[in-house]
Coordinates of C-alpha atoms and ligand atoms in Angstrom, one line a residue:
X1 CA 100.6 63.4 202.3
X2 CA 100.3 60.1 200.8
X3 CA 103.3 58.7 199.4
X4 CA 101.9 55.5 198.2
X5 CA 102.7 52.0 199.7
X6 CA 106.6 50.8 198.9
X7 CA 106.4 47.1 198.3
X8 CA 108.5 46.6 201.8
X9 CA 105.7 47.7 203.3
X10 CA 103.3 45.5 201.7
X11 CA 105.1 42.6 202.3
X12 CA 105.3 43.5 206.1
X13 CA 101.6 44.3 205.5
X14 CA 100.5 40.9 203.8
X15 CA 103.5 38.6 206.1
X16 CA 102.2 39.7 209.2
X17 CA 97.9 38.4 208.3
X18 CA 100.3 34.8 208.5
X19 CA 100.6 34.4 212.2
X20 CA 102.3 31.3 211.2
X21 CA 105.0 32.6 209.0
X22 CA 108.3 32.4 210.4
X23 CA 109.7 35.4 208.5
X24 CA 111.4 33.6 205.9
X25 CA 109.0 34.4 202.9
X26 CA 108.7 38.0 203.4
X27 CA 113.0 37.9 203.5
X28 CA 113.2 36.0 200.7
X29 CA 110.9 38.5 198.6
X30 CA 112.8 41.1 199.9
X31 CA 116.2 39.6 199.2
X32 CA 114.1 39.6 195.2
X33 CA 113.3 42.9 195.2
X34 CA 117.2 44.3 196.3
X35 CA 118.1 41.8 193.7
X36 CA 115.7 43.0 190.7
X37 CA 116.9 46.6 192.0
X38 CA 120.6 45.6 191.0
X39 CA 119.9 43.7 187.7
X40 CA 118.0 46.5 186.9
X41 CA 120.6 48.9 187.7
X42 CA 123.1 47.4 185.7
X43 CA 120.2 46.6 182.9
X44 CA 120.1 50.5 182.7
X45 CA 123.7 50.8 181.9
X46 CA 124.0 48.1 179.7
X47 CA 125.0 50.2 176.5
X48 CA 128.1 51.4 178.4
X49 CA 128.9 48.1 178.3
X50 CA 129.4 48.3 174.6
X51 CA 131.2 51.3 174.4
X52 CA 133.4 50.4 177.3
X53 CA 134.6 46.8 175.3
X54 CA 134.9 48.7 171.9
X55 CA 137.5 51.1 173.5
X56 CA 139.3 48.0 174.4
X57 CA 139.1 49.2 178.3
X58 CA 138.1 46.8 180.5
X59 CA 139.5 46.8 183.7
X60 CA 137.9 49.4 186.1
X61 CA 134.7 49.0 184.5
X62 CA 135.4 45.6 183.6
X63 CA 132.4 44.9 185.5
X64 CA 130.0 46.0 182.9
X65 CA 131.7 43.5 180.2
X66 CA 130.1 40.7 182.3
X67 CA 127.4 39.0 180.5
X68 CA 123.8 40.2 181.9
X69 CA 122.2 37.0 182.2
X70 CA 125.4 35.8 184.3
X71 CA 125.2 38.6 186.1
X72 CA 121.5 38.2 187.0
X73 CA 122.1 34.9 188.2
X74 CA 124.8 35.8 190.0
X75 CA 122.8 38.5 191.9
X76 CA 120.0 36.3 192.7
X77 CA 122.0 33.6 194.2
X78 CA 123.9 36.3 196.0
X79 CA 121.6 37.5 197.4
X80 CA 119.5 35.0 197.9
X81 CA 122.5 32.4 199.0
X82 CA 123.9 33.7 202.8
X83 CA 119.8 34.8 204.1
X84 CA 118.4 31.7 205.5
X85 CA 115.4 31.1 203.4
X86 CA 116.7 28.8 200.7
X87 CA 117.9 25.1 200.8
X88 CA 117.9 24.7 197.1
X89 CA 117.7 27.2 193.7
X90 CA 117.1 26.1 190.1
X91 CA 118.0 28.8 187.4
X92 CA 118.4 28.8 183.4
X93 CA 121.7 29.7 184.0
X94 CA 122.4 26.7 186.2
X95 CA 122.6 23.2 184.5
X96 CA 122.9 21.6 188.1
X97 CA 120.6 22.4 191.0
X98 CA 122.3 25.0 193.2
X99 CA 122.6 24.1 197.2
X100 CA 123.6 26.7 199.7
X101 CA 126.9 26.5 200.8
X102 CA 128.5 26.8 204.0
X103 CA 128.8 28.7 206.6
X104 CA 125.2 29.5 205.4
X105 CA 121.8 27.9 206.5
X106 CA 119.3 26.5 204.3
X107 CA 116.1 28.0 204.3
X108 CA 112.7 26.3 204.3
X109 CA 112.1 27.4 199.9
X110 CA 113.0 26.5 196.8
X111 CA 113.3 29.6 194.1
X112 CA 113.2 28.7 190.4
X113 CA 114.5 31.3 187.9
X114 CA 115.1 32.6 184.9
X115 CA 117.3 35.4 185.9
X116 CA 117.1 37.8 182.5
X117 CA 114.6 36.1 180.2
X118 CA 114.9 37.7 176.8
X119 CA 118.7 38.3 176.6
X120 CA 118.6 38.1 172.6
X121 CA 116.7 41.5 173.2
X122 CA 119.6 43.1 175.1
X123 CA 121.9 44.6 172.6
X124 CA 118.6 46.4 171.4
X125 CA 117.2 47.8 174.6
X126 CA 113.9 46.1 174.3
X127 CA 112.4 45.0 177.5
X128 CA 114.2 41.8 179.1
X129 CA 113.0 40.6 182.9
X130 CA 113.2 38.4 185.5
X131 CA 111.1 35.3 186.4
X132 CA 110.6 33.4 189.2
X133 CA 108.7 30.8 191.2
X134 CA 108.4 29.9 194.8
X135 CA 107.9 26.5 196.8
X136 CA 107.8 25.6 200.4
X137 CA 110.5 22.1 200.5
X138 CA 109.0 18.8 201.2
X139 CA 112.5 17.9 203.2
X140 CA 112.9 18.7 206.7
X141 CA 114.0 22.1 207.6
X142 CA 117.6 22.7 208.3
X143 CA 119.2 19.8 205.9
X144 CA 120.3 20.3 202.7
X145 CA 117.2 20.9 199.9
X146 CA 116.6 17.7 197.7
X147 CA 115.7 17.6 194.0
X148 CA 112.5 16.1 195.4
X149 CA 111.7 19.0 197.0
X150 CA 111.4 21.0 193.4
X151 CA 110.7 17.7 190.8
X152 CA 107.8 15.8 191.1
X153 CA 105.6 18.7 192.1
X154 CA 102.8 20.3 190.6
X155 CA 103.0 24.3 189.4
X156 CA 100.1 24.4 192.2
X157 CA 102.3 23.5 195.0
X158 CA 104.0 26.5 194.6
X159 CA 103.4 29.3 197.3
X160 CA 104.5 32.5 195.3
X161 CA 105.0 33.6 192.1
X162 CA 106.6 37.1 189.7
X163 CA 108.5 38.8 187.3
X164 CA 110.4 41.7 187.3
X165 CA 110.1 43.9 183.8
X166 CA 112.8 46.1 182.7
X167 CA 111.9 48.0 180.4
X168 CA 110.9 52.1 179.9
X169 CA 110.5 51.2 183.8
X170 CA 111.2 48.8 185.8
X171 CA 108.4 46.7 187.0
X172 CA 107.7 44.3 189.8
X173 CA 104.5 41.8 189.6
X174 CA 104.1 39.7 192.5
X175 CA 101.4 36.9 192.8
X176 CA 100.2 35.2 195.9
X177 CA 97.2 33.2 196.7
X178 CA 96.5 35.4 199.7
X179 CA 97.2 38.8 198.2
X180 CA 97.0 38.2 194.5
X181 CA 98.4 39.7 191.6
X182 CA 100.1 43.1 192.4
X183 CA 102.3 45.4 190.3
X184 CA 105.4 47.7 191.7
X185 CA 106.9 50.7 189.8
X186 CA 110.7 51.2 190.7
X187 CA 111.2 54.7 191.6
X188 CA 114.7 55.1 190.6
X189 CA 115.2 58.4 192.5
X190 CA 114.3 56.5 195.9
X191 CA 115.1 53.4 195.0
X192 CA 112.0 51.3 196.3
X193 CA 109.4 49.9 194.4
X194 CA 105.6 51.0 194.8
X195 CA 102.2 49.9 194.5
X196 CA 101.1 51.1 190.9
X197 CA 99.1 48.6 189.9
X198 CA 96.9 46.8 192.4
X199 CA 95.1 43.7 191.7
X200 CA 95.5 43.0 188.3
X201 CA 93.1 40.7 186.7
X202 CA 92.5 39.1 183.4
X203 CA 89.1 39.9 181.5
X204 CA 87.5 36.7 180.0
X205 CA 88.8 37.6 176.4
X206 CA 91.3 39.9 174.8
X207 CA 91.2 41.0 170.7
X208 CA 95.4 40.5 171.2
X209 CA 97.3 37.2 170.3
X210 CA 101.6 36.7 170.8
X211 CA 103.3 34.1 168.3
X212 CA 105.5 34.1 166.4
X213 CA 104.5 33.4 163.1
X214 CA 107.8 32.7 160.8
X215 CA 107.4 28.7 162.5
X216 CA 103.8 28.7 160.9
X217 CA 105.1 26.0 158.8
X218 CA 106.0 24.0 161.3
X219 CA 102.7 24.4 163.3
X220 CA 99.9 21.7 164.0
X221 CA 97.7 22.4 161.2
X222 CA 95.1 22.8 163.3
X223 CA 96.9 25.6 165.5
X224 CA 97.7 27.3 162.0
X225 CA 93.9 27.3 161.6
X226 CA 93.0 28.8 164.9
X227 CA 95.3 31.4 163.9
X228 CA 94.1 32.5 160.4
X229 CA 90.4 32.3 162.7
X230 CA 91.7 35.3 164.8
X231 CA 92.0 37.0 161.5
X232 CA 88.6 37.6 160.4
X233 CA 88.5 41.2 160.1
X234 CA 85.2 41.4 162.0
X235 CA 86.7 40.2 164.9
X236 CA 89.3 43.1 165.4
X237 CA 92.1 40.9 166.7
X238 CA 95.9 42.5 167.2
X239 CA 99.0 40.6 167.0
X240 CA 102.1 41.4 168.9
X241 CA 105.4 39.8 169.6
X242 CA 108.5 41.1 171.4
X243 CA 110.6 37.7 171.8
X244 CA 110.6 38.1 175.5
X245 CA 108.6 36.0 177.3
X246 CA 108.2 38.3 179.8
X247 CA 107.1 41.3 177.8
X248 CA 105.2 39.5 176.0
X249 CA 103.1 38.3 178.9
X250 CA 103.5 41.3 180.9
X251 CA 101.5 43.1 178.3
X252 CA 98.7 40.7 177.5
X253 CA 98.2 40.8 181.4
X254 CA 97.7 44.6 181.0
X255 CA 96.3 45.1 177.8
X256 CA 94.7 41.5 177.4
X257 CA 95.9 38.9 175.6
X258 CA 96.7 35.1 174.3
X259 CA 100.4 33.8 174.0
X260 CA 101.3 30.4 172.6
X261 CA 104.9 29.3 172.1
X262 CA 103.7 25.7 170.2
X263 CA 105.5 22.6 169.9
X264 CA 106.4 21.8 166.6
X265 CA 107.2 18.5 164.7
X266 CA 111.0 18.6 165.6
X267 CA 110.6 20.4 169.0
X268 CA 107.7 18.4 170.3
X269 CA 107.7 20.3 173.8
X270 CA 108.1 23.8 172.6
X271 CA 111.2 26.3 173.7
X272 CA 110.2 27.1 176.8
X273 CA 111.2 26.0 180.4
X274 CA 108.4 24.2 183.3
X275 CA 110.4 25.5 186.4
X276 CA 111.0 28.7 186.0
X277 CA 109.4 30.0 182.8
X278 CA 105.8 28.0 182.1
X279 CA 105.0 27.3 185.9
X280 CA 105.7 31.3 187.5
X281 CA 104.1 33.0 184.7
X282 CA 100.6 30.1 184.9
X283 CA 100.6 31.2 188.6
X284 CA 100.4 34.9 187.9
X285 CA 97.6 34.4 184.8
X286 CA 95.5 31.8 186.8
X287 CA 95.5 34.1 190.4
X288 CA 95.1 36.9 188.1
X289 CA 91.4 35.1 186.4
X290 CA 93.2 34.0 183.5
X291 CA 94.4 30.4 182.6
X292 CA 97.4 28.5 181.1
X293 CA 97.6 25.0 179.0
X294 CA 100.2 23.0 177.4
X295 CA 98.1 22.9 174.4
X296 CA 96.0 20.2 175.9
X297 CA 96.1 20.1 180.0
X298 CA 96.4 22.6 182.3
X299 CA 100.2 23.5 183.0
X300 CA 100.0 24.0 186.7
X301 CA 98.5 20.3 187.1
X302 CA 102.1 19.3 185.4
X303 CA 104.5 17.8 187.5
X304 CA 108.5 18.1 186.3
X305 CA 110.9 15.7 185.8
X306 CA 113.5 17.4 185.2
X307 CA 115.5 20.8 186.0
X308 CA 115.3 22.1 182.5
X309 CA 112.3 20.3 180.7
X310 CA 110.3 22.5 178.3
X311 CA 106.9 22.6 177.6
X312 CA 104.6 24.1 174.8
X313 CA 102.7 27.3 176.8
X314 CA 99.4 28.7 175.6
X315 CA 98.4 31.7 178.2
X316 CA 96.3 34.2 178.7
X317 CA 92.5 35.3 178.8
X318 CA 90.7 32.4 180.2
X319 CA 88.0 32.4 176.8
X320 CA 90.7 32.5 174.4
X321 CA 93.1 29.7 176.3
X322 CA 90.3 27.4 176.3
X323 CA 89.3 27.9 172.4
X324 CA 93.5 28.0 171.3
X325 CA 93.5 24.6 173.2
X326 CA 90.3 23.0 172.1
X327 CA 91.3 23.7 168.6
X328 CA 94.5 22.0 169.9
X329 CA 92.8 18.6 170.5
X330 CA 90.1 18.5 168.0
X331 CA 89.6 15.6 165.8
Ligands
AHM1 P1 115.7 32.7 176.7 O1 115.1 32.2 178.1 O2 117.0 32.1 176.4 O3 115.7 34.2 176.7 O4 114.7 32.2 175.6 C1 113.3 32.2 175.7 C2 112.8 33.3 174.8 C3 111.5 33.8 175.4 O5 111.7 34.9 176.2 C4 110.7 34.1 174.1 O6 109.3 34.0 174.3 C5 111.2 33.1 173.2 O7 112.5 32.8 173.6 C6 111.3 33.6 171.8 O8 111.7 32.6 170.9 P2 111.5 32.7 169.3 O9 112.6 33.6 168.9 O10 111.8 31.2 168.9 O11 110.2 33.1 169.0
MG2 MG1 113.7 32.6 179.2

């Protein structure tokens, strides 16, 4: 019988076509995937949480009354920390860089997250996830990482890419140059994730755009214009918006799709982050046919300065990037 392929095995799978690999990347990705298990886990029970603290108890379950997004980053660093892939990790949660202490080796990668995007949507069980981004360090191997080996890079440089979805499900999309974009299903009664949706790919356009609309004032005129342009009935355009970055994206990738999260007159770079938000999520949509601007160049051609800059993100279907971003720089 065919019981489908786990994503362990597809990593063992897709690691060993890399003579060359040492090991780390598919044990990082790994170390990911028990992590994403647990976040999701807890995710799942989130509600108790409530309950729990309105009761006043705390204590025994005191666990739960830790905030998710702490506890997400906690997990990843946990688990990501003592394995002997990482010299360095960036993370929303982390105003300073994070180094791997001692006894513990550092790895030859750098992992940028943002360990539960979304967390307004918490308290209202819509979907929340986790995103992340990969790169091979510049510094030698063995020493600690450097902020040079994460700033000063382009989103290209980057070796791996994915989110992790929880929502009705919990689901795992992976990107890689070599194997490119691939979904995984957590099947809670097993606990292992499995291939469900293979090769996902963008279609040149979409009839589905994400923004969020009560900043209209605030828009470039001429992005206000593109968007009353999508309205024309004949057209047949959509509009959806969850608040989560990651829904968001995660169902324009499935249904089709354009989001933009603009800058405005007082926020001149947007909201959202380069490292660990704008850079993963332009990997996945450009491996997976589509494409991702700033509004005016292409975001994995940007290079970061810092830890937490923030960009404006326009992604999605390749046709309707490129018109959302001409209409962007018009005269
Ligand atoms: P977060 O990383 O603190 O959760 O904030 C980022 C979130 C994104 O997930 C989402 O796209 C955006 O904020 C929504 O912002 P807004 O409410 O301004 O539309
Ligand atoms: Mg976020």
């Amino acid at each position: 019988m065919d019981e489908g392929i786990t994503l362990d095995r597809f990593l063992m799978q897709t690691g060993a076509s890399h003579p060359s690999a040492t090991g780390q990347f598919v044990t990082l990705l790994k170390q990911v995937t028990l992590a994403a298990k647990m976040i999701s886990s807890r995710v799942n029970r989130a509600g108790l949480a409530g309950m729990i603290g309105a009761t006043g108890e705390t204590n025994i379950q005191g666990e739960f009354v830790q905030k998710l997004d702490l506890y997400a980053n906690e997990t990843l660093k946990r688990n990501l920390e003592h394995a002997g892939v990482v010299c360095l990790m960036v993370s929303e949660e982390e105003d300073e860089p994070v180094h791997i202490p001692e006894p513990f080796v550092p790895g030859r990668y750098v992992f940028c997250t943002d360990p539960l995007d979304g967390s307004s949507n918490i308290d209202v069980n819509a979907t929340i996830g986790t995103i992340f981004g990969v790169f091979k360090r510049k510094s030698p191997d063995g020493t600690p990482g450097q902020l040079s080996d994460v700033l000063d890079r382009a989103g290209d440089e980057m070796v791996a890419a994915g989110y992790v979805v929880y929502g009705s499900g919990t689901l795992l999309v992976l990107a890689t140059k070599e194997s490119g974009v691939n979904g995984f299903t957590l099947d809670p009664s097993v606990g292992e994730f499995f291939l469900s949706h293979p090769d996902l790919r963008l279609e040149p356009s979409a009839k589905m755009y994400s923004i969020n609309e009560a900043y209209r004032a605030k828009w470039d005129p001429r992005l206000a214009g593109y968007i009353d342009s999508l309205k024309a009935p004949e057209l047949g355009f959509t509009q959806r918006y969850i608040g989560s970055l990651v829904a968001d994206f995660h169902r324009n990738l499935l249904k089709g799709g354009l989001f933009i999260y603009p800058s405005t007159a007082s926020a001149p770079n947007g909201k959202l982050r380069v490292l660990y938000e704008a850079f993963p999520l332009a990997y996945i949509a450009e491996l997976a046919g589509g494409s991702a601007t700033n509004g005016r160049d292409r975001i994995l051609s940007m290079k970061a300065t810092d830890l937490h800059q923030r960009t404006p993100l326009v992604i999605g279907n390749s046709e309707l990037v490129a018109q959302a971003t001409a209409a962007l720089v018009a005269d």
